[in-house]
């Protein structure tokens, strides 16, 4: 594990985008990579993994506990796609996402129970409730705005050949790299060309 300038006392809560080390964006329709990411979520929430043995799982949890600052090393991690982004939520941000989900579920339940609302209107209300969840999730993202750092988790995948009736290829996680860039003095700043200015960078990586 390589670690550089990790601030374990970071005050911000965490909603970080996952990127592909080779292709940059991870598509939620890429079943192989999303399967590996779901296994990562299992590990971070101390559930048994079909891929990672116990010693590797603990190594992964220790790494995320160090970089996130608000993760207890046992549970409380949500990884979800929103729009074209795959986002990891931890700590208070994960709790906020659960609250948004609960509100959307409550709205859907109340609308479905109503006998006085037409189906088309019901569908619109439910769609707006789901959109509110997505908007809330994206607002939490550490993308450099609202005095937040610009943070990413870059995942490199490797091919693993699995022998059953025929050889199948799976995409497994090989390396996870964390980077978080912070604005000068915690406030948003741009240089003369309108490019965000960051005065500090945290970096860490782990080979699985």
PDB file of C-alpha atoms in Angstrom:
ATOM      1  CA  UNK A   1       0.000   0.000   0.000  1.00  0.00           C
ATOM      2  CA  UNK A   2       1.362   3.409  -0.996  1.00  0.00           C
ATOM      3  CA  UNK A   3       0.190   6.361   1.084  1.00  0.00           C
ATOM      4  CA  UNK A   4       1.017  10.055   0.743  1.00  0.00           C
ATOM      5  CA  UNK A   5      -0.359  12.980   2.770  1.00  0.00           C
ATOM      6  CA  UNK A   6      -3.567  11.365   4.020  1.00  0.00           C
ATOM      7  CA  UNK A   7      -5.429  13.668   6.389  1.00  0.00           C
ATOM      8  CA  UNK A   8      -7.230  11.298   8.745  1.00  0.00           C
ATOM      9  CA  UNK A   9      -8.855  14.225  10.530  1.00  0.00           C
ATOM     10  CA  UNK A  10     -10.595  15.520   7.388  1.00  0.00           C
ATOM     11  CA  UNK A  11     -13.770  17.407   8.308  1.00  0.00           C
ATOM     12  CA  UNK A  12     -15.718  16.778   5.104  1.00  0.00           C
ATOM     13  CA  UNK A  13     -17.955  13.751   4.614  1.00  0.00           C
ATOM     14  CA  UNK A  14     -17.475  11.477   1.685  1.00  0.00           C
ATOM     15  CA  UNK A  15     -19.181  10.947  -1.676  1.00  0.00           C
ATOM     16  CA  UNK A  16     -16.479   9.973  -4.166  1.00  0.00           C
ATOM     17  CA  UNK A  17     -16.673   9.032  -7.836  1.00  0.00           C
ATOM     18  CA  UNK A  18     -15.246   5.702  -9.016  1.00  0.00           C
ATOM     19  CA  UNK A  19     -13.300   5.742 -12.280  1.00  0.00           C
ATOM     20  CA  UNK A  20     -11.810   3.053 -14.491  1.00  0.00           C
ATOM     21  CA  UNK A  21      -8.005   3.239 -14.609  1.00  0.00           C
ATOM     22  CA  UNK A  22      -8.018   2.330 -18.313  1.00  0.00           C
ATOM     23  CA  UNK A  23     -11.313   3.633 -19.718  1.00  0.00           C
ATOM     24  CA  UNK A  24     -11.916   6.490 -17.224  1.00  0.00           C
ATOM     25  CA  UNK A  25     -15.704   6.189 -16.863  1.00  0.00           C
ATOM     26  CA  UNK A  26     -17.204   2.978 -15.489  1.00  0.00           C
ATOM     27  CA  UNK A  27     -20.465   2.125 -17.205  1.00  0.00           C
ATOM     28  CA  UNK A  28     -23.263   0.806 -15.013  1.00  0.00           C
ATOM     29  CA  UNK A  29     -24.062  -1.509 -17.933  1.00  0.00           C
ATOM     30  CA  UNK A  30     -20.651  -3.207 -17.752  1.00  0.00           C
ATOM     31  CA  UNK A  31     -21.814  -6.310 -15.891  1.00  0.00           C
ATOM     32  CA  UNK A  32     -18.326  -7.712 -15.220  1.00  0.00           C
ATOM     33  CA  UNK A  33     -16.899  -4.544 -13.690  1.00  0.00           C
ATOM     34  CA  UNK A  34     -20.074  -3.739 -11.779  1.00  0.00           C
ATOM     35  CA  UNK A  35     -20.019  -7.280 -10.375  1.00  0.00           C
ATOM     36  CA  UNK A  36     -16.506  -6.641  -9.020  1.00  0.00           C
ATOM     37  CA  UNK A  37     -17.631  -3.310  -7.570  1.00  0.00           C
ATOM     38  CA  UNK A  38     -20.541  -5.040  -5.824  1.00  0.00           C
ATOM     39  CA  UNK A  39     -18.005  -7.464  -4.334  1.00  0.00           C
ATOM     40  CA  UNK A  40     -16.005  -4.453  -3.142  1.00  0.00           C
ATOM     41  CA  UNK A  41     -19.111  -3.086  -1.429  1.00  0.00           C
ATOM     42  CA  UNK A  42     -19.663  -6.464   0.258  1.00  0.00           C
ATOM     43  CA  UNK A  43     -16.107  -6.444   1.587  1.00  0.00           C
ATOM     44  CA  UNK A  44     -16.401  -2.880   2.913  1.00  0.00           C
ATOM     45  CA  UNK A  45     -19.606  -3.830   4.729  1.00  0.00           C
ATOM     46  CA  UNK A  46     -17.994  -6.978   6.232  1.00  0.00           C
ATOM     47  CA  UNK A  47     -20.070  -9.388   4.164  1.00  0.00           C
ATOM     48  CA  UNK A  48     -18.607 -12.581   2.762  1.00  0.00           C
ATOM     49  CA  UNK A  49     -17.095 -12.150  -0.681  1.00  0.00           C
ATOM     50  CA  UNK A  50     -16.997 -14.739  -3.442  1.00  0.00           C
ATOM     51  CA  UNK A  51     -13.783 -13.211  -4.779  1.00  0.00           C
ATOM     52  CA  UNK A  52     -11.659 -11.847  -1.941  1.00  0.00           C
ATOM     53  CA  UNK A  53     -10.289 -14.110   0.827  1.00  0.00           C
ATOM     54  CA  UNK A  54     -10.466 -12.873   4.422  1.00  0.00           C
ATOM     55  CA  UNK A  55      -6.910 -11.514   4.550  1.00  0.00           C
ATOM     56  CA  UNK A  56      -7.395  -9.526   1.324  1.00  0.00           C
ATOM     57  CA  UNK A  57     -10.796  -8.274   2.504  1.00  0.00           C
ATOM     58  CA  UNK A  58      -9.269  -6.963   5.726  1.00  0.00           C
ATOM     59  CA  UNK A  59      -6.484  -5.291   3.766  1.00  0.00           C
ATOM     60  CA  UNK A  60      -9.104  -3.495   1.651  1.00  0.00           C
ATOM     61  CA  UNK A  61     -11.100  -2.397   4.704  1.00  0.00           C
ATOM     62  CA  UNK A  62      -7.965  -1.037   6.392  1.00  0.00           C
ATOM     63  CA  UNK A  63      -7.109   0.955   3.268  1.00  0.00           C
ATOM     64  CA  UNK A  64     -10.550   2.550   3.022  1.00  0.00           C
ATOM     65  CA  UNK A  65     -10.638   3.257   6.747  1.00  0.00           C
ATOM     66  CA  UNK A  66      -7.434   5.252   6.356  1.00  0.00           C
ATOM     67  CA  UNK A  67      -8.410   7.239   3.271  1.00  0.00           C
ATOM     68  CA  UNK A  68     -12.070   7.999   4.040  1.00  0.00           C
ATOM     69  CA  UNK A  69     -11.768   9.260   7.590  1.00  0.00           C
ATOM     70  CA  UNK A  70     -15.476   8.644   8.361  1.00  0.00           C
ATOM     71  CA  UNK A  71     -15.510   4.859   7.762  1.00  0.00           C
ATOM     72  CA  UNK A  72     -15.419   2.525  10.770  1.00  0.00           C
ATOM     73  CA  UNK A  73     -13.773  -0.329   8.880  1.00  0.00           C
ATOM     74  CA  UNK A  74     -16.866  -2.528   9.200  1.00  0.00           C
ATOM     75  CA  UNK A  75     -19.966  -1.143   7.467  1.00  0.00           C
ATOM     76  CA  UNK A  76     -21.829   1.952   6.303  1.00  0.00           C
ATOM     77  CA  UNK A  77     -20.653   2.004   2.668  1.00  0.00           C
ATOM     78  CA  UNK A  78     -22.996   2.439  -0.316  1.00  0.00           C
ATOM     79  CA  UNK A  79     -21.808   2.272  -3.940  1.00  0.00           C
ATOM     80  CA  UNK A  80     -24.474   3.320  -6.455  1.00  0.00           C
ATOM     81  CA  UNK A  81     -24.748   4.542 -10.040  1.00  0.00           C
ATOM     82  CA  UNK A  82     -26.332   7.943 -10.606  1.00  0.00           C
ATOM     83  CA  UNK A  83     -26.559   9.145 -14.174  1.00  0.00           C
ATOM     84  CA  UNK A  84     -23.212   8.366 -15.810  1.00  0.00           C
ATOM     85  CA  UNK A  85     -21.348   8.246 -12.491  1.00  0.00           C
ATOM     86  CA  UNK A  86     -20.614   5.451 -10.014  1.00  0.00           C
ATOM     87  CA  UNK A  87     -20.338   6.972  -6.525  1.00  0.00           C
ATOM     88  CA  UNK A  88     -19.154   5.645  -3.154  1.00  0.00           C
ATOM     89  CA  UNK A  89     -20.947   7.127  -0.127  1.00  0.00           C
ATOM     90  CA  UNK A  90     -19.714   6.756   3.432  1.00  0.00           C
ATOM     91  CA  UNK A  91     -20.535   8.116   6.873  1.00  0.00           C
ATOM     92  CA  UNK A  92     -23.094  10.925   6.997  1.00  0.00           C
ATOM     93  CA  UNK A  93     -23.385  11.020   3.216  1.00  0.00           C
ATOM     94  CA  UNK A  94     -24.462   7.357   3.175  1.00  0.00           C
ATOM     95  CA  UNK A  95     -27.029   8.179   5.875  1.00  0.00           C
ATOM     96  CA  UNK A  96     -28.326  11.115   3.799  1.00  0.00           C
ATOM     97  CA  UNK A  97     -28.704   8.836   0.776  1.00  0.00           C
ATOM     98  CA  UNK A  98     -30.695   6.336   2.851  1.00  0.00           C
ATOM     99  CA  UNK A  99     -32.978   9.159   3.981  1.00  0.00           C
ATOM    100  CA  UNK A 100     -33.525  10.259   0.378  1.00  0.00           C
ATOM    101  CA  UNK A 101     -34.341   6.670  -0.601  1.00  0.00           C
ATOM    102  CA  UNK A 102     -36.783   6.373   2.308  1.00  0.00           C
ATOM    103  CA  UNK A 103     -38.535   9.608   1.314  1.00  0.00           C
ATOM    104  CA  UNK A 104     -38.854   8.424  -2.299  1.00  0.00           C
ATOM    105  CA  UNK A 105     -40.203   5.042  -1.157  1.00  0.00           C
ATOM    106  CA  UNK A 106     -42.724   6.761   1.118  1.00  0.00           C
ATOM    107  CA  UNK A 107     -43.875   9.041  -1.712  1.00  0.00           C
ATOM    108  CA  UNK A 108     -44.299   6.049  -4.048  1.00  0.00           C
ATOM    109  CA  UNK A 109     -46.265   4.132  -1.420  1.00  0.00           C
ATOM    110  CA  UNK A 110     -48.606   7.066  -0.753  1.00  0.00           C
ATOM    111  CA  UNK A 111     -49.164   7.694  -4.459  1.00  0.00           C
ATOM    112  CA  UNK A 112     -49.816   4.013  -5.206  1.00  0.00           C
ATOM    113  CA  UNK A 113     -52.392   3.903  -2.400  1.00  0.00           C
ATOM    114  CA  UNK A 114     -54.282   6.937  -3.695  1.00  0.00           C
ATOM    115  CA  UNK A 115     -57.506   6.277  -5.570  1.00  0.00           C
ATOM    116  CA  UNK A 116     -57.916   9.907  -6.615  1.00  0.00           C
ATOM    117  CA  UNK A 117     -54.769  10.348  -8.706  1.00  0.00           C
ATOM    118  CA  UNK A 118     -54.644   9.290 -12.341  1.00  0.00           C
ATOM    119  CA  UNK A 119     -51.954   6.826 -13.432  1.00  0.00           C
ATOM    120  CA  UNK A 120     -50.119   9.350 -15.585  1.00  0.00           C
ATOM    121  CA  UNK A 121     -49.965  11.792 -12.668  1.00  0.00           C
ATOM    122  CA  UNK A 122     -48.795   9.008 -10.321  1.00  0.00           C
ATOM    123  CA  UNK A 123     -45.977   8.094 -12.691  1.00  0.00           C
ATOM    124  CA  UNK A 124     -44.857  11.734 -12.847  1.00  0.00           C
ATOM    125  CA  UNK A 125     -44.816  12.110  -9.049  1.00  0.00           C
ATOM    126  CA  UNK A 126     -42.833   8.875  -8.640  1.00  0.00           C
ATOM    127  CA  UNK A 127     -40.403   9.913 -11.383  1.00  0.00           C
ATOM    128  CA  UNK A 128     -39.847  13.292  -9.677  1.00  0.00           C
ATOM    129  CA  UNK A 129     -39.225  11.544  -6.338  1.00  0.00           C
ATOM    130  CA  UNK A 130     -36.546   9.370  -7.960  1.00  0.00           C
ATOM    131  CA  UNK A 131     -35.035  12.424  -9.615  1.00  0.00           C
ATOM    132  CA  UNK A 132     -34.826  14.111  -6.207  1.00  0.00           C
ATOM    133  CA  UNK A 133     -32.741  11.178  -4.952  1.00  0.00           C
ATOM    134  CA  UNK A 134     -30.358  11.484  -7.911  1.00  0.00           C
ATOM    135  CA  UNK A 135     -30.065  15.265  -7.548  1.00  0.00           C
ATOM    136  CA  UNK A 136     -29.367  14.920  -3.831  1.00  0.00           C
ATOM    137  CA  UNK A 137     -26.751  12.244  -4.454  1.00  0.00           C
ATOM    138  CA  UNK A 138     -24.923  14.290  -7.096  1.00  0.00           C
ATOM    139  CA  UNK A 139     -25.002  17.384  -4.830  1.00  0.00           C
ATOM    140  CA  UNK A 140     -23.013  15.394  -2.256  1.00  0.00           C
ATOM    141  CA  UNK A 141     -20.296  14.465  -4.758  1.00  0.00           C
ATOM    142  CA  UNK A 142     -16.768  15.709  -4.044  1.00  0.00           C
ATOM    143  CA  UNK A 143     -16.224  17.366  -7.420  1.00  0.00           C
ATOM    144  CA  UNK A 144     -14.442  20.552  -6.376  1.00  0.00           C
ATOM    145  CA  UNK A 145     -17.589  22.654  -5.999  1.00  0.00           C
ATOM    146  CA  UNK A 146     -19.134  24.159  -2.851  1.00  0.00           C
ATOM    147  CA  UNK A 147     -15.760  24.290  -1.070  1.00  0.00           C
ATOM    148  CA  UNK A 148     -15.393  20.533  -1.388  1.00  0.00           C
ATOM    149  CA  UNK A 149     -12.239  18.733  -2.506  1.00  0.00           C
ATOM    150  CA  UNK A 150     -12.073  17.077  -5.904  1.00  0.00           C
ATOM    151  CA  UNK A 151     -11.794  13.372  -5.072  1.00  0.00           C
ATOM    152  CA  UNK A 152     -11.683  10.166  -7.092  1.00  0.00           C
ATOM    153  CA  UNK A 153     -11.203   6.438  -6.587  1.00  0.00           C
ATOM    154  CA  UNK A 154      -9.537   5.019  -9.691  1.00  0.00           C
ATOM    155  CA  UNK A 155      -9.876   1.261 -10.142  1.00  0.00           C
ATOM    156  CA  UNK A 156      -7.707  -0.815 -12.449  1.00  0.00           C
ATOM    157  CA  UNK A 157      -9.193  -4.133 -13.511  1.00  0.00           C
ATOM    158  CA  UNK A 158      -7.542  -7.360 -14.608  1.00  0.00           C
ATOM    159  CA  UNK A 159      -8.819 -10.347 -16.559  1.00  0.00           C
ATOM    160  CA  UNK A 160      -9.357 -13.551 -14.626  1.00  0.00           C
ATOM    161  CA  UNK A 161     -10.098 -16.732 -16.507  1.00  0.00           C
ATOM    162  CA  UNK A 162     -12.629 -19.003 -14.831  1.00  0.00           C
ATOM    163  CA  UNK A 163     -12.936 -22.607 -15.946  1.00  0.00           C
ATOM    164  CA  UNK A 164     -16.376 -24.162 -15.972  1.00  0.00           C
ATOM    165  CA  UNK A 165     -18.035 -25.744 -19.003  1.00  0.00           C
ATOM    166  CA  UNK A 166     -15.910 -23.324 -21.009  1.00  0.00           C
ATOM    167  CA  UNK A 167     -13.398 -20.641 -20.162  1.00  0.00           C
ATOM    168  CA  UNK A 168     -14.992 -17.360 -19.106  1.00  0.00           C
ATOM    169  CA  UNK A 169     -13.296 -14.020 -18.515  1.00  0.00           C
ATOM    170  CA  UNK A 170     -14.122 -11.916 -15.474  1.00  0.00           C
ATOM    171  CA  UNK A 171     -12.956  -8.381 -14.698  1.00  0.00           C
ATOM    172  CA  UNK A 172     -11.494  -8.303 -11.200  1.00  0.00           C
ATOM    173  CA  UNK A 173     -10.059  -5.352  -9.277  1.00  0.00           C
ATOM    174  CA  UNK A 174      -6.266  -5.190  -9.403  1.00  0.00           C
ATOM    175  CA  UNK A 175      -5.430  -1.752  -7.988  1.00  0.00           C
ATOM    176  CA  UNK A 176      -7.369   1.013  -6.218  1.00  0.00           C
ATOM    177  CA  UNK A 177      -5.926   4.540  -6.256  1.00  0.00           C
ATOM    178  CA  UNK A 178      -7.351   7.409  -4.205  1.00  0.00           C
ATOM    179  CA  UNK A 179      -6.726  11.073  -4.953  1.00  0.00           C
ATOM    180  CA  UNK A 180      -8.206  14.127  -3.274  1.00  0.00           C
ATOM    181  CA  UNK A 181      -7.275  17.685  -4.272  1.00  0.00           C
ATOM    182  CA  UNK A 182      -8.051  20.510  -1.867  1.00  0.00           C
ATOM    183  CA  UNK A 183      -8.666  24.182  -2.562  1.00  0.00           C
ATOM    184  CA  UNK A 184      -6.395  26.824  -1.113  1.00  0.00           C
ATOM    185  CA  UNK A 185      -7.555  27.592   2.419  1.00  0.00           C
ATOM    186  CA  UNK A 186     -10.627  25.405   1.864  1.00  0.00           C
ATOM    187  CA  UNK A 187     -12.170  28.042  -0.438  1.00  0.00           C
ATOM    188  CA  UNK A 188     -12.792  27.686  -4.147  1.00  0.00           C
ATOM    189  CA  UNK A 189     -10.191  29.457  -6.273  1.00  0.00           C
ATOM    190  CA  UNK A 190      -9.334  29.659  -9.984  1.00  0.00           C
ATOM    191  CA  UNK A 191      -6.223  30.705 -11.821  1.00  0.00           C
ATOM    192  CA  UNK A 192      -6.235  33.374 -14.557  1.00  0.00           C
ATOM    193  CA  UNK A 193      -7.437  30.798 -17.093  1.00  0.00           C
ATOM    194  CA  UNK A 194     -10.488  29.756 -15.050  1.00  0.00           C
ATOM    195  CA  UNK A 195      -8.933  26.450 -13.986  1.00  0.00           C
ATOM    196  CA  UNK A 196      -9.591  25.409 -10.358  1.00  0.00           C
ATOM    197  CA  UNK A 197      -6.561  25.912  -8.127  1.00  0.00           C
ATOM    198  CA  UNK A 198      -5.670  23.311  -5.517  1.00  0.00           C
ATOM    199  CA  UNK A 199      -2.900  23.768  -2.985  1.00  0.00           C
ATOM    200  CA  UNK A 200      -2.764  20.254  -1.545  1.00  0.00           C
ATOM    201  CA  UNK A 201      -3.273  16.707  -2.762  1.00  0.00           C
ATOM    202  CA  UNK A 202      -3.814  13.471  -0.897  1.00  0.00           C
ATOM    203  CA  UNK A 203      -2.880  10.225  -2.637  1.00  0.00           C
ATOM    204  CA  UNK A 204      -2.910   6.547  -1.715  1.00  0.00           C
ATOM    205  CA  UNK A 205      -3.043   3.251  -3.619  1.00  0.00           C
ATOM    206  CA  UNK A 206      -3.398  -0.427  -2.892  1.00  0.00           C
ATOM    207  CA  UNK A 207      -2.690  -3.549  -4.945  1.00  0.00           C
ATOM    208  CA  UNK A 208      -5.321  -6.228  -4.401  1.00  0.00           C
TER     209      UNK A 208
END
